[in-house]
CSV table of C-alpha atoms and ligand atoms in Angstrom, one decimal:
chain,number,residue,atom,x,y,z
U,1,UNK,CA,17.3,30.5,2.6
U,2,UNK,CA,18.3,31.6,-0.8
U,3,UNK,CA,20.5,28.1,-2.0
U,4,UNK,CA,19.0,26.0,-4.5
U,5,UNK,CA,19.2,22.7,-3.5
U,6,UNK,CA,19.8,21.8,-7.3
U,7,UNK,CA,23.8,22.2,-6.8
U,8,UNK,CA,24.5,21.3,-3.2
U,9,UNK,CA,27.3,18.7,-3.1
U,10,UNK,CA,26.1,14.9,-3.4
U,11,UNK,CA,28.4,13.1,-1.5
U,12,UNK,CA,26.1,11.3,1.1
U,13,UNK,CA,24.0,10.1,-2.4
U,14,UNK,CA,24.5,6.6,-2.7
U,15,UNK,CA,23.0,5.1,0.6
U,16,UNK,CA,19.5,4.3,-0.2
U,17,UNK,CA,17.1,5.3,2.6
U,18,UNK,CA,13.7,4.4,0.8
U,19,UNK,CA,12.7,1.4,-1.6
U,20,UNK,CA,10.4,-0.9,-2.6
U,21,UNK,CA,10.4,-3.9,-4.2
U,22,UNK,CA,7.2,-4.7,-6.8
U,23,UNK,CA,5.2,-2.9,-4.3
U,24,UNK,CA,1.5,-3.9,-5.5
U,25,UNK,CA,-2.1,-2.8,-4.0
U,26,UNK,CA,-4.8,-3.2,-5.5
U,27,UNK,CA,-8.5,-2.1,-4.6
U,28,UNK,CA,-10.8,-4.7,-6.0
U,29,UNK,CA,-9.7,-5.4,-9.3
U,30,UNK,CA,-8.1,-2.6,-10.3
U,31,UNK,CA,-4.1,-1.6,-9.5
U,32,UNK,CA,-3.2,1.1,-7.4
U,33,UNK,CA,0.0,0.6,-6.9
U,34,UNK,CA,1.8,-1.9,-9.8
U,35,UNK,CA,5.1,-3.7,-9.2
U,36,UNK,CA,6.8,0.0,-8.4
U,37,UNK,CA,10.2,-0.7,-7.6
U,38,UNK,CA,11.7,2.9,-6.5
U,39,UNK,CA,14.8,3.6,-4.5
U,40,UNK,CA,15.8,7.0,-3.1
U,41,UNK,CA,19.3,7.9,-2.0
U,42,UNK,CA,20.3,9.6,1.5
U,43,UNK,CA,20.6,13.4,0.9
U,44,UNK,CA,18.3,14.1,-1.7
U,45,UNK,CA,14.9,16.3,-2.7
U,46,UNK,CA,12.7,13.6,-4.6
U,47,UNK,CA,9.5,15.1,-6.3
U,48,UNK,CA,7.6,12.2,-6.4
U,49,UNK,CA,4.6,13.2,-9.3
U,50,UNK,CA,1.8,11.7,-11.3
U,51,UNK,CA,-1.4,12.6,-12.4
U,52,UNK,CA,-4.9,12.7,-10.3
U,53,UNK,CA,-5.0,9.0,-9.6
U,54,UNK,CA,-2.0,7.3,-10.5
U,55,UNK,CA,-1.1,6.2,-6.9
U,56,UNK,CA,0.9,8.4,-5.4
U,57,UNK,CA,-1.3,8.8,-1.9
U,58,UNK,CA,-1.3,5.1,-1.8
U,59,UNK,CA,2.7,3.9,-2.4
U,60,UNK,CA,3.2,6.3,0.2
U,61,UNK,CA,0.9,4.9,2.6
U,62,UNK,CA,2.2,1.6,1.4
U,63,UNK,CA,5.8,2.8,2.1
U,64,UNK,CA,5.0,4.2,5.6
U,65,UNK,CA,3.4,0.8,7.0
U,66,UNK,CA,0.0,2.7,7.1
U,67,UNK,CA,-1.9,0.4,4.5
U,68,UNK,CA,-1.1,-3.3,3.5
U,69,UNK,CA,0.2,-3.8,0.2
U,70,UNK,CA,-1.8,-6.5,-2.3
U,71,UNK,CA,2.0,-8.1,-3.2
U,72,UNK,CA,5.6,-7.0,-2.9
U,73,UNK,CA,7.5,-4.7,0.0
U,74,UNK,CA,8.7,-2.0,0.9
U,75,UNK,CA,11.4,-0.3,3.6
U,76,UNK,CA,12.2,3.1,5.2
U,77,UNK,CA,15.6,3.7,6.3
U,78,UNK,CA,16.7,-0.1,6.3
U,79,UNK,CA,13.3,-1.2,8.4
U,80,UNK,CA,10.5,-2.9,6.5
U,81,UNK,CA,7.8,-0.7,6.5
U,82,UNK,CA,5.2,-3.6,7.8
U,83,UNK,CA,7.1,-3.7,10.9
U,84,UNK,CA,8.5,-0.2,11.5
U,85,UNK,CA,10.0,0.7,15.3
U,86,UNK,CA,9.2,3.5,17.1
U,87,UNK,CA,12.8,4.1,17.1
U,88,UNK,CA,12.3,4.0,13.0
U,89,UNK,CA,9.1,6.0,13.1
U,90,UNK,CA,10.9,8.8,14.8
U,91,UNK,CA,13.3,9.2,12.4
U,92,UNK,CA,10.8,9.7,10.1
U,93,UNK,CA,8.5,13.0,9.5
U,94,UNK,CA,4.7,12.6,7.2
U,95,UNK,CA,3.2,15.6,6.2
U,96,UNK,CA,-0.5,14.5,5.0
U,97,UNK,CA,-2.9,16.0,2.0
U,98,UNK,CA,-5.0,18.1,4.0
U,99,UNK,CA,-2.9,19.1,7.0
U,100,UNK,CA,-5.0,17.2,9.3
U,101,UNK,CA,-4.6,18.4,13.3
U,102,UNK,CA,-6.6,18.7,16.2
U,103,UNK,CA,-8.1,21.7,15.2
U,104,UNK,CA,-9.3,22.6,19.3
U,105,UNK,CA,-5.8,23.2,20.2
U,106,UNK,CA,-3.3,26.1,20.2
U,107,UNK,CA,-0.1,25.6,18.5
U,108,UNK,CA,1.7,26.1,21.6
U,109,UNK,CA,-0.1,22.8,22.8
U,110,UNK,CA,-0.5,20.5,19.5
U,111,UNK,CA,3.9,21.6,20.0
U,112,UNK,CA,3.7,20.0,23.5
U,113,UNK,CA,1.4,17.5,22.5
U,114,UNK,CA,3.9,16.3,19.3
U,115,UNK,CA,7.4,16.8,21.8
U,116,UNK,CA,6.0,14.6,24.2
U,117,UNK,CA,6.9,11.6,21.6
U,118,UNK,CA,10.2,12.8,20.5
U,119,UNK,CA,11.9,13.5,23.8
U,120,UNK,CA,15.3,13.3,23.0
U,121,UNK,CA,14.9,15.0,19.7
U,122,UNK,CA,12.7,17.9,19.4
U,123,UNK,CA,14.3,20.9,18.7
U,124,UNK,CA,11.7,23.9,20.1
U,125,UNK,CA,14.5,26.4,18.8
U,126,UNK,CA,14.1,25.4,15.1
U,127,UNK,CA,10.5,25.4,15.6
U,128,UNK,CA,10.1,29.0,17.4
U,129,UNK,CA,11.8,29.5,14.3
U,130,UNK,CA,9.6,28.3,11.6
U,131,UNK,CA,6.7,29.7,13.6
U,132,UNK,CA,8.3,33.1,13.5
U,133,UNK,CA,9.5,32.9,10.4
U,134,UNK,CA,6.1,32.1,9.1
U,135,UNK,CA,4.7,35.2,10.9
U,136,UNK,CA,2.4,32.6,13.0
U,137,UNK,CA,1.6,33.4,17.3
U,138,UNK,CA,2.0,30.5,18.7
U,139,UNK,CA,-1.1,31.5,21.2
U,140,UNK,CA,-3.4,30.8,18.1
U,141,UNK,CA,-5.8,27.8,18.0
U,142,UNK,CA,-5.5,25.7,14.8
U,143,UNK,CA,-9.2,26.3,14.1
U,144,UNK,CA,-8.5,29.9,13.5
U,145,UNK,CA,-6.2,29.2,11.2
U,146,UNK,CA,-6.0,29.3,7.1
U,147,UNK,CA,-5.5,26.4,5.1
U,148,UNK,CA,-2.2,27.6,4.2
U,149,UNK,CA,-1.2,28.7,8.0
U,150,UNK,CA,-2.2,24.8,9.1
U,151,UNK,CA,0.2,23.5,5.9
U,152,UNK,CA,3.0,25.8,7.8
U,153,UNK,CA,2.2,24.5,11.4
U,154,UNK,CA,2.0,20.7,10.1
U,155,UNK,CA,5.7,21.4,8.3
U,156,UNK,CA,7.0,22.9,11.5
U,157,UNK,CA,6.0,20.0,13.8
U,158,UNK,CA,7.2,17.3,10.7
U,159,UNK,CA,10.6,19.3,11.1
U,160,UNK,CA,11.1,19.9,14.9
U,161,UNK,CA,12.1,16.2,15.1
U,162,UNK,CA,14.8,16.7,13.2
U,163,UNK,CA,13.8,13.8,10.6
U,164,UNK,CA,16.3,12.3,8.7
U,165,UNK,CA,13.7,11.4,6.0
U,166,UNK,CA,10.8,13.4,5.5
U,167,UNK,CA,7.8,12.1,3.5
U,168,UNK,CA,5.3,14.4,2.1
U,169,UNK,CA,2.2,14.0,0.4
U,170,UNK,CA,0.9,17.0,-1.4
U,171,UNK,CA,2.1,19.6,0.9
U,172,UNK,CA,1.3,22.9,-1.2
U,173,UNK,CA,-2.1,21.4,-2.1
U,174,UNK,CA,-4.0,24.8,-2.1
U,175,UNK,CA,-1.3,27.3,-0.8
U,176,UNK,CA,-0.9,30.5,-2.7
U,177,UNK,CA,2.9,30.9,-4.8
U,178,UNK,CA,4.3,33.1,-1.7
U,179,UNK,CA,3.6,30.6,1.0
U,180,UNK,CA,4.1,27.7,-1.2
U,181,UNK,CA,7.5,29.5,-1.9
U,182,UNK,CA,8.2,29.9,2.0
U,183,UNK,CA,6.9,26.3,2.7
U,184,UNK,CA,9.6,25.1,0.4
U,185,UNK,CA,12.4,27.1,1.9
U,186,UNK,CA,11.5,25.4,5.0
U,187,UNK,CA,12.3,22.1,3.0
U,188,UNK,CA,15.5,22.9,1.3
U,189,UNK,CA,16.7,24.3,4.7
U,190,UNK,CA,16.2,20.6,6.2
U,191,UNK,CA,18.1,18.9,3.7
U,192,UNK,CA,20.8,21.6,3.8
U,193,UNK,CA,21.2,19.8,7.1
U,194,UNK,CA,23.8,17.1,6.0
U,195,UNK,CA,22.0,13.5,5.3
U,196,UNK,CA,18.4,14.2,5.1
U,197,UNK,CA,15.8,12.9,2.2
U,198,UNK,CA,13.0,14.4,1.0
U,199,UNK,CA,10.2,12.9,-0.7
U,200,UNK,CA,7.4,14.8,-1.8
U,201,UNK,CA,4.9,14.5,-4.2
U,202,UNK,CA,3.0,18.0,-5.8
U,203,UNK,CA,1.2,18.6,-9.2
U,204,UNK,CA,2.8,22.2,-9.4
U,205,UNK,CA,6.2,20.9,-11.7
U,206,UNK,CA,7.6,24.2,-10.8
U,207,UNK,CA,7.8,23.9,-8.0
U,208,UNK,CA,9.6,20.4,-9.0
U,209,UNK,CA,11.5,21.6,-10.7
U,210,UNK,CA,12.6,24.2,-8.3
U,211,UNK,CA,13.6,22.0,-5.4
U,212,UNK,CA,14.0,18.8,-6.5
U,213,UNK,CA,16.9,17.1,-7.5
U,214,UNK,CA,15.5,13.9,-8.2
U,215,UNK,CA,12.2,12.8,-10.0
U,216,UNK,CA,10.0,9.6,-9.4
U,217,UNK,CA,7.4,9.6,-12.1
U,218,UNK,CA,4.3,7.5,-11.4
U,219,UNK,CA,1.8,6.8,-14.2
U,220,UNK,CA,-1.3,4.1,-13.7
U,221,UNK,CA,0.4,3.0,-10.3
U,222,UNK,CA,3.6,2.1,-12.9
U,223,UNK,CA,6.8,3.6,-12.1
U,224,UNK,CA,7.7,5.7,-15.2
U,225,UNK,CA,10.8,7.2,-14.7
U,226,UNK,CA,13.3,7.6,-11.6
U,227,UNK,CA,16.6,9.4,-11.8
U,228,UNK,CA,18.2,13.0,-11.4
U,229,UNK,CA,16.0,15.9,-12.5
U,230,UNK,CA,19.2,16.7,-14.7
U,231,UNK,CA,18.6,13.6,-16.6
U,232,UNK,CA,15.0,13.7,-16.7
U,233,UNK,CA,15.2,17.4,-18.0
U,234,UNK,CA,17.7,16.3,-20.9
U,235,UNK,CA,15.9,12.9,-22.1
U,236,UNK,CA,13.4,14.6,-22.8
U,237,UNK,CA,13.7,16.9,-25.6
U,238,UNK,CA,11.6,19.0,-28.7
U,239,UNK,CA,13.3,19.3,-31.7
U,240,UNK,CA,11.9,21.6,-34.5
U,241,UNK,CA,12.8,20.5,-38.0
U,242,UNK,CA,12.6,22.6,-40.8
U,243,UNK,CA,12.1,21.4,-44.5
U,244,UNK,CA,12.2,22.9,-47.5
U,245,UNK,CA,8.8,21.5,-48.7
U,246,UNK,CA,6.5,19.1,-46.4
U,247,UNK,CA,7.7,17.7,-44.2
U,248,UNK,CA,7.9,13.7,-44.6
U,249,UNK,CA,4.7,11.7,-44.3
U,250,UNK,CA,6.9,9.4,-42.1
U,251,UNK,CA,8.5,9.6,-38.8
U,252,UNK,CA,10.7,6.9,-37.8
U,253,UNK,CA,13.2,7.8,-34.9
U,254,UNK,CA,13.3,6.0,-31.2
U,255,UNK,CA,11.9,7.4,-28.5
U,256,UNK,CA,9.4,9.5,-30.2
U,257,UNK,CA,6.7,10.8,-27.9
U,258,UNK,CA,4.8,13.6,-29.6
U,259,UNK,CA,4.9,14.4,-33.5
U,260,UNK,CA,3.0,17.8,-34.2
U,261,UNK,CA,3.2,18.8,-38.3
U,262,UNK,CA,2.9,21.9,-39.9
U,263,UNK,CA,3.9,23.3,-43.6
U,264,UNK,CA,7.4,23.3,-43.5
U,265,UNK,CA,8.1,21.8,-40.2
U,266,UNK,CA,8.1,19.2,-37.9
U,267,UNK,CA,7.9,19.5,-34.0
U,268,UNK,CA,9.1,16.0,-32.3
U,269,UNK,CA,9.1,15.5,-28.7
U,270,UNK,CA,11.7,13.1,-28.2
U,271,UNK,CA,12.8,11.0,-25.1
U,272,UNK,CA,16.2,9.3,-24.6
U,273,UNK,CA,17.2,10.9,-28.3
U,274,UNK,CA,20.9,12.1,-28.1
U,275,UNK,CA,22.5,15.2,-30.3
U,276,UNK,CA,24.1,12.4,-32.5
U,277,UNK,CA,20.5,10.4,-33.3
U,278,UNK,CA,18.5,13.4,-34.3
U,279,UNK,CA,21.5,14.8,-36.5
U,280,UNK,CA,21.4,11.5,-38.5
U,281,UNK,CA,17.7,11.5,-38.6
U,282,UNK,CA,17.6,15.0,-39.4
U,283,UNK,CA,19.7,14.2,-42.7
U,284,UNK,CA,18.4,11.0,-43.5
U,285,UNK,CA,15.4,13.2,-44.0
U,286,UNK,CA,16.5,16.3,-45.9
U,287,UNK,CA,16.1,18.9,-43.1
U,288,UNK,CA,17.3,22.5,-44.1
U,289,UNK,CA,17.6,22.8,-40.5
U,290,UNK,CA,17.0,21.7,-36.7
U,291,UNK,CA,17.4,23.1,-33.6
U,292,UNK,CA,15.7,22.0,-30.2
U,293,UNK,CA,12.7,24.0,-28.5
U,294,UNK,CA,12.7,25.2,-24.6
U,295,UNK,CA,10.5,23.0,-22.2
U,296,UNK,CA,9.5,23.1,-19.0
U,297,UNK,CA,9.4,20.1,-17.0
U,298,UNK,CA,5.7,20.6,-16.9
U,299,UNK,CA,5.7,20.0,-20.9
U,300,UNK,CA,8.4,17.5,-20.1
U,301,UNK,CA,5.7,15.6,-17.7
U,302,UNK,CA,2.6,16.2,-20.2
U,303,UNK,CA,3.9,15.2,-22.7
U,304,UNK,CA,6.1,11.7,-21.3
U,305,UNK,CA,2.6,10.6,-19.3
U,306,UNK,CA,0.4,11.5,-22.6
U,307,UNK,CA,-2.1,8.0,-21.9
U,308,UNK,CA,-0.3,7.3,-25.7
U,309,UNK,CA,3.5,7.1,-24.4
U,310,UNK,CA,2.4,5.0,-21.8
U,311,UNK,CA,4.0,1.6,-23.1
U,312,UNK,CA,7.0,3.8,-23.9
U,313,UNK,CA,9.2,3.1,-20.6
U,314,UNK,CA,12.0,5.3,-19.7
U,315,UNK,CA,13.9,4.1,-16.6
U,316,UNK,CA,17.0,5.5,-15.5
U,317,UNK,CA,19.0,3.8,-13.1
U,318,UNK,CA,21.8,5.1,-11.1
U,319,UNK,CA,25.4,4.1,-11.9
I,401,ATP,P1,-4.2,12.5,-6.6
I,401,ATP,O1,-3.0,13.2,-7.3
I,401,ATP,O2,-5.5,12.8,-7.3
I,401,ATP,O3,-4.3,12.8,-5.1
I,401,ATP,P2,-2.9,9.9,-6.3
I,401,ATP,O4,-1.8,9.8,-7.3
I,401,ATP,O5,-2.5,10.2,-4.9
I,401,ATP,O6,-4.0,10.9,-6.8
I,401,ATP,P3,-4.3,7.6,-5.2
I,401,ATP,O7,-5.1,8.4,-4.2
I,401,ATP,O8,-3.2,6.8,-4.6
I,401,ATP,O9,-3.7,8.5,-6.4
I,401,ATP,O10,-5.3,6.7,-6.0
I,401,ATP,C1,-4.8,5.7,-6.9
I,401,ATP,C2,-6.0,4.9,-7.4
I,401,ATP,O11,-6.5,4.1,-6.4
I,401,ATP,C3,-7.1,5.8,-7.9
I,401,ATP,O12,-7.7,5.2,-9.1
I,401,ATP,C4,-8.1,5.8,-6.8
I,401,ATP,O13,-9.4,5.9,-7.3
I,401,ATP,C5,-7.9,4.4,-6.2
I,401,ATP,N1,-8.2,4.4,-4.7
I,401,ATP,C6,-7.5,5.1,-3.8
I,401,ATP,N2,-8.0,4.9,-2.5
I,401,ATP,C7,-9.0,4.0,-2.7
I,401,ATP,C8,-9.9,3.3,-1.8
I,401,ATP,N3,-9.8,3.5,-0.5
I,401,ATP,N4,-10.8,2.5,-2.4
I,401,ATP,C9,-10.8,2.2,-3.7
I,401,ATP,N5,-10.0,2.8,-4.6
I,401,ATP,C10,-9.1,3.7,-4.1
């Protein structure tokens, strides 16, 4: 359970499992979910993030047929998701916010309960498995259970059907870094299977950043940015510039996101700025010197869905 998923091979990467096409819901007047247009290849980890509010719950309720949208469309693995098959459906695993299950039962039972509709495809080893591996007794009734135990029984039973696209909302929401940690084993262990998709969406961008190999960034219901975590992670960029007196009054470069000043320097955040840009810039301006800073893609994400960047699009397509 120790591969990152980061540098498996991408081979099965260009079938796309999951779009949508100007998928639009609106609640009263305001925008959910604007014109998002997102497409997920077969085979990949897709963090799917945004701030409190910008629409994730709701495109993925859109995408799994469970709400109507306002305009536009949407399909899961070639089927439109307003008129999803059960033979669709059971190729596809949703693990809710909240972990919701019948809390009376045992898992044991809520196993029976779930096998019954995947007869031909529920695998009880691989979910002996989880159990055990999660240090759960299957003899236990869901009630008894911690938040974090019910996040690893609702993952179990969203993997026992052997899902060749998974769709998570939230799933850590609450869990402690260990369990979170074995949680997301669980999830690169399912796409090590050849073929499957993830998509998941989580405000803890390390755990991103960890996992995922692709990014769909959703800001106001607006897709921001969708494309590899490797491109995400290099467009956007700080650069420290270093003067010998202030620093000018002026900045004028593309793709500026942030500009913080101090005496001698100058601390750009930058998106879609290559090596070749910021060295012109950089003597066009004097600099004694420039080099760029470290970031996280938590900085990364702070900074390119600051309410001031918002007009400032970044879209990366797949060639
Ligand atoms: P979070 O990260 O906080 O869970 P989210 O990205 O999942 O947020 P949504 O739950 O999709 O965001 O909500 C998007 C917007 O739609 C928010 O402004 C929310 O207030 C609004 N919204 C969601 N559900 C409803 C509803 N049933 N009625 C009215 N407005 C709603």
């Amino acid at each position: 359970m120790s591969r990152h998923p980061n540098s498996r091979k991408k081979k099965t990467m260009n079938e796309t499992v999951l779009e949508t096409h100007n998928l639009t819901r609106y609640y009263g007047s305001a925008a959910a979910v604007d014109h998002l247009n997102l497409k997920v290849p077969r085979g990949c980890i897709c963090g799917f993030i945004g701030r409190n509010g910008a629409g994730k719950t709701t495109a993925i309720k859109l995408m799994l047929g469970l709400l109507e949208p306002t305009a536009g469309s949407s399909s899961l693995l070639g089927c439109d998701s307003a008129a999803l098959t059960p033979a669709i459906r059971q190729r596809i695993g949703y693990v809710t916010e909240g972990h919701r299950l019948f809390r009376w039962m045992t898992i044991s039972e809520l196993e029976n309960f779930q096998a019954a509709f995947f007869p031909r495809q529920w695998d009880r080893k691989l979910f002996a498995e989880m159990i055990e591996y999660f240090e759960l007794a299957k003899k236990r009734k869901i009630k008894h259970l911690s938040n974090g135990q019910r996040a690893q029984v609702s993952l179990a039973l969203a993997l026992a059907p052997k899902p060749e696209l998974l769709i998570m909302d939230d799933p850590t929401l609450g869990l402690d870094a260990a369990i979170r940690r074995q949680f997301l084993e669980g999830m690169i262990e399912l796409i090590m299977r050849q073929g499957r998709t993830v998509l998941f969406s989580s405000h803890i961008l390390a755990d991103v950043e960890r996992v995922a190999d692709r990014i769909a960034v959703i800001d106001k219901g607006r897709l921001r940015a969708s494309c590899s975590l490797e491109e995400f992670r290099s467009a956007v960029r700080k650069v420290v510039f270093t003067f010998a007196d202030s620093p000018p009054a002026q900045v004028d470069i593309d793709g500026l996101l942030h500009c913080r000043r101090s005496d001698k320097q100058l601390e750009l955040t930058l998106v879609g700025a290559d090596d070749f840009e910021v060295a012109a810039w950089a003597e066009a301006v004097n600099a004694l010197e420039h080099h760029t800073a470290k970031m996280n893609l938590e900085d990364q994400f702070i900074e390119f869905t600051a309410p001031a960047n918002r007009r400032k699009l970044f879209q990366w397509e797949e060639t």
